[in-house]
């Protein structure tokens, strides 16, 4: 994130929201969207498990879902530092956070007025090649609103 974006959180949030709106308007959802999404999710899970095995992650290691639950709990308890520590810990164990995990982390920052951290997480999502959801942008903008 450029330094100028950090000094003007609303302008950055508005730009990202405009981009998200454009991305959504260009998307097409068929009548089988739920079925397609379910199948994509299962394919993603299988791929993710295979990657974890290939990365040498022990099968008894906590899962992405377990870490995400813990991050949500820390956010609800207004413990944003611990939430972000869990995010980094899971990455250190070779687990790849998904968009849900990032949304939970941004939520933890938003609940605690940590707009800079929320913007950094949004940038990290994009660097990793993920497409932020409306909820991602909304939480990030809410964090900027608490600045």
PDB file of C-alpha atoms in Angstrom, residues 32-146:
ATOM      1  CA  UNK A  32     -26.378 -23.294 -10.908  1.00  0.00           C
ATOM      2  CA  UNK A  33     -24.215 -20.842  -8.971  1.00  0.00           C
ATOM      3  CA  UNK A  34     -24.737 -22.600  -5.636  1.00  0.00           C
ATOM      4  CA  UNK A  35     -23.952 -26.010  -7.097  1.00  0.00           C
ATOM      5  CA  UNK A  36     -20.906 -24.615  -8.904  1.00  0.00           C
ATOM      6  CA  UNK A  37     -19.768 -22.890  -5.724  1.00  0.00           C
ATOM      7  CA  UNK A  38     -20.175 -26.074  -3.661  1.00  0.00           C
ATOM      8  CA  UNK A  39     -18.191 -28.085  -6.195  1.00  0.00           C
ATOM      9  CA  UNK A  40     -15.511 -25.383  -6.349  1.00  0.00           C
ATOM     10  CA  UNK A  41     -15.286 -25.377  -2.560  1.00  0.00           C
ATOM     11  CA  UNK A  42     -14.829 -29.168  -2.437  1.00  0.00           C
ATOM     12  CA  UNK A  43     -12.206 -29.012  -5.193  1.00  0.00           C
ATOM     13  CA  UNK A  44     -10.462 -26.216  -3.289  1.00  0.00           C
ATOM     14  CA  UNK A  45     -10.490 -28.263  -0.075  1.00  0.00           C
ATOM     15  CA  UNK A  46      -9.015 -31.304  -1.804  1.00  0.00           C
ATOM     16  CA  UNK A  47      -6.321 -29.178  -3.450  1.00  0.00           C
ATOM     17  CA  UNK A  48      -5.584 -27.403  -0.184  1.00  0.00           C
ATOM     18  CA  UNK A  49      -5.210 -30.716   1.682  1.00  0.00           C
ATOM     19  CA  UNK A  50      -2.876 -32.047  -1.008  1.00  0.00           C
ATOM     20  CA  UNK A  51      -0.762 -28.876  -0.859  1.00  0.00           C
ATOM     21  CA  UNK A  52      -0.572 -29.147   2.933  1.00  0.00           C
ATOM     22  CA  UNK A  53       0.593 -32.756   2.694  1.00  0.00           C
ATOM     23  CA  UNK A  54       3.192 -31.828   0.079  1.00  0.00           C
ATOM     24  CA  UNK A  55       4.373 -28.935   2.253  1.00  0.00           C
ATOM     25  CA  UNK A  56       5.020 -31.347   5.113  1.00  0.00           C
ATOM     26  CA  UNK A  57       2.202 -30.138   7.347  1.00  0.00           C
ATOM     27  CA  UNK A  58       1.465 -32.746   9.981  1.00  0.00           C
ATOM     28  CA  UNK A  59      -2.055 -34.197   9.635  1.00  0.00           C
ATOM     29  CA  UNK A  60      -2.778 -33.393  13.296  1.00  0.00           C
ATOM     30  CA  UNK A  61      -1.875 -29.727  12.819  1.00  0.00           C
ATOM     31  CA  UNK A  62      -4.743 -27.286  13.289  1.00  0.00           C
ATOM     32  CA  UNK A  63      -6.665 -26.645  10.079  1.00  0.00           C
ATOM     33  CA  UNK A  64      -7.347 -23.348   8.346  1.00  0.00           C
ATOM     34  CA  UNK A  65     -10.918 -23.620   9.624  1.00  0.00           C
ATOM     35  CA  UNK A  66      -9.724 -24.089  13.227  1.00  0.00           C
ATOM     36  CA  UNK A  67      -7.412 -21.086  12.988  1.00  0.00           C
ATOM     37  CA  UNK A  68     -10.192 -19.020  11.436  1.00  0.00           C
ATOM     38  CA  UNK A  69     -12.491 -19.883  14.356  1.00  0.00           C
ATOM     39  CA  UNK A  70      -9.802 -18.774  16.805  1.00  0.00           C
ATOM     40  CA  UNK A  71      -9.249 -15.537  14.860  1.00  0.00           C
ATOM     41  CA  UNK A  72     -12.997 -14.805  14.979  1.00  0.00           C
ATOM     42  CA  UNK A  73     -13.005 -15.432  18.741  1.00  0.00           C
ATOM     43  CA  UNK A  74     -10.067 -13.079  19.261  1.00  0.00           C
ATOM     44  CA  UNK A  75     -11.779 -10.418  17.155  1.00  0.00           C
ATOM     45  CA  UNK A  76     -14.991 -10.718  19.146  1.00  0.00           C
ATOM     46  CA  UNK A  77     -12.953 -10.358  22.332  1.00  0.00           C
ATOM     47  CA  UNK A  78     -11.371  -7.191  20.871  1.00  0.00           C
ATOM     48  CA  UNK A  79      -7.948  -8.861  20.859  1.00  0.00           C
ATOM     49  CA  UNK A  80      -6.816  -7.819  17.367  1.00  0.00           C
ATOM     50  CA  UNK A  81      -3.115  -8.359  18.020  1.00  0.00           C
ATOM     51  CA  UNK A  82      -3.736 -11.970  19.036  1.00  0.00           C
ATOM     52  CA  UNK A  83      -5.964 -12.445  15.970  1.00  0.00           C
ATOM     53  CA  UNK A  84      -3.181 -11.264  13.655  1.00  0.00           C
ATOM     54  CA  UNK A  85      -0.656 -13.350  15.577  1.00  0.00           C
ATOM     55  CA  UNK A  86      -2.804 -16.426  14.868  1.00  0.00           C
ATOM     56  CA  UNK A  87      -2.911 -15.491  11.170  1.00  0.00           C
ATOM     57  CA  UNK A  88       0.896 -15.331  11.030  1.00  0.00           C
ATOM     58  CA  UNK A  89       1.234 -18.493  13.119  1.00  0.00           C
ATOM     59  CA  UNK A  90      -0.899 -20.508  10.720  1.00  0.00           C
ATOM     60  CA  UNK A  91       1.178 -19.248   7.805  1.00  0.00           C
ATOM     61  CA  UNK A  92       4.296 -20.283   9.712  1.00  0.00           C
ATOM     62  CA  UNK A  93       2.850 -23.800   9.918  1.00  0.00           C
ATOM     63  CA  UNK A  94       2.502 -23.893   6.134  1.00  0.00           C
ATOM     64  CA  UNK A  95      -1.247 -23.323   6.094  1.00  0.00           C
ATOM     65  CA  UNK A  96      -2.604 -20.954   3.455  1.00  0.00           C
ATOM     66  CA  UNK A  97      -5.254 -18.569   4.761  1.00  0.00           C
ATOM     67  CA  UNK A  98      -8.376 -18.362   2.627  1.00  0.00           C
ATOM     68  CA  UNK A  99     -10.588 -15.334   2.082  1.00  0.00           C
ATOM     69  CA  UNK A 100     -12.726 -16.283   5.087  1.00  0.00           C
ATOM     70  CA  UNK A 101      -9.634 -16.226   7.299  1.00  0.00           C
ATOM     71  CA  UNK A 102      -8.614 -12.826   5.941  1.00  0.00           C
ATOM     72  CA  UNK A 103     -12.149 -11.492   6.431  1.00  0.00           C
ATOM     73  CA  UNK A 104     -12.062 -12.657  10.059  1.00  0.00           C
ATOM     74  CA  UNK A 105      -8.695 -10.934  10.526  1.00  0.00           C
ATOM     75  CA  UNK A 106      -9.949  -7.699   8.962  1.00  0.00           C
ATOM     76  CA  UNK A 107     -13.059  -7.914  11.163  1.00  0.00           C
ATOM     77  CA  UNK A 108     -10.809  -8.145  14.241  1.00  0.00           C
ATOM     78  CA  UNK A 109      -8.999  -5.005  13.097  1.00  0.00           C
ATOM     79  CA  UNK A 110     -12.260  -3.215  12.317  1.00  0.00           C
ATOM     80  CA  UNK A 111     -13.737  -3.918  15.757  1.00  0.00           C
ATOM     81  CA  UNK A 112     -10.664  -2.300  17.248  1.00  0.00           C
ATOM     82  CA  UNK A 113     -10.245   0.682  14.907  1.00  0.00           C
ATOM     83  CA  UNK A 114      -7.044  -0.678  13.363  1.00  0.00           C
ATOM     84  CA  UNK A 115      -7.608   0.722   9.869  1.00  0.00           C
ATOM     85  CA  UNK A 116      -3.948   0.565   8.811  1.00  0.00           C
ATOM     86  CA  UNK A 117      -3.804  -3.136   9.646  1.00  0.00           C
ATOM     87  CA  UNK A 118      -7.075  -3.702   7.771  1.00  0.00           C
ATOM     88  CA  UNK A 119      -5.651  -1.967   4.681  1.00  0.00           C
ATOM     89  CA  UNK A 120      -2.473  -4.058   4.915  1.00  0.00           C
ATOM     90  CA  UNK A 121      -4.550  -7.246   5.044  1.00  0.00           C
ATOM     91  CA  UNK A 122      -6.608  -6.114   2.037  1.00  0.00           C
ATOM     92  CA  UNK A 123      -3.375  -5.504   0.126  1.00  0.00           C
ATOM     93  CA  UNK A 124      -2.085  -8.947   1.182  1.00  0.00           C
ATOM     94  CA  UNK A 125      -5.251 -10.574  -0.157  1.00  0.00           C
ATOM     95  CA  UNK A 126      -4.675  -8.943  -3.518  1.00  0.00           C
ATOM     96  CA  UNK A 127      -0.963  -9.808  -3.591  1.00  0.00           C
ATOM     97  CA  UNK A 128      -1.887 -13.457  -3.024  1.00  0.00           C
ATOM     98  CA  UNK A 129      -4.113 -13.314  -6.099  1.00  0.00           C
ATOM     99  CA  UNK A 130      -7.415 -13.585  -4.255  1.00  0.00           C
ATOM    100  CA  UNK A 131     -10.437 -11.512  -5.198  1.00  0.00           C
ATOM    101  CA  UNK A 132     -11.776  -9.607  -2.184  1.00  0.00           C
ATOM    102  CA  UNK A 133     -15.494  -9.974  -1.534  1.00  0.00           C
ATOM    103  CA  UNK A 134     -17.951  -7.172  -0.832  1.00  0.00           C
ATOM    104  CA  UNK A 135     -17.718  -8.131   2.851  1.00  0.00           C
ATOM    105  CA  UNK A 136     -13.929  -7.666   2.682  1.00  0.00           C
ATOM    106  CA  UNK A 137     -14.272  -4.168   1.270  1.00  0.00           C
ATOM    107  CA  UNK A 138     -17.107  -3.310   3.649  1.00  0.00           C
ATOM    108  CA  UNK A 139     -15.113  -4.307   6.738  1.00  0.00           C
ATOM    109  CA  UNK A 140     -12.062  -2.430   5.494  1.00  0.00           C
ATOM    110  CA  UNK A 141     -14.113   0.709   4.828  1.00  0.00           C
ATOM    111  CA  UNK A 142     -15.712   0.387   8.281  1.00  0.00           C
ATOM    112  CA  UNK A 143     -12.222   0.244   9.804  1.00  0.00           C
ATOM    113  CA  UNK A 144     -11.289   3.418   7.920  1.00  0.00           C
ATOM    114  CA  UNK A 145     -14.459   5.044   9.230  1.00  0.00           C
ATOM    115  CA  UNK A 146     -13.167   4.548  12.776  1.00  0.00           C
TER     116      UNK A 146
END
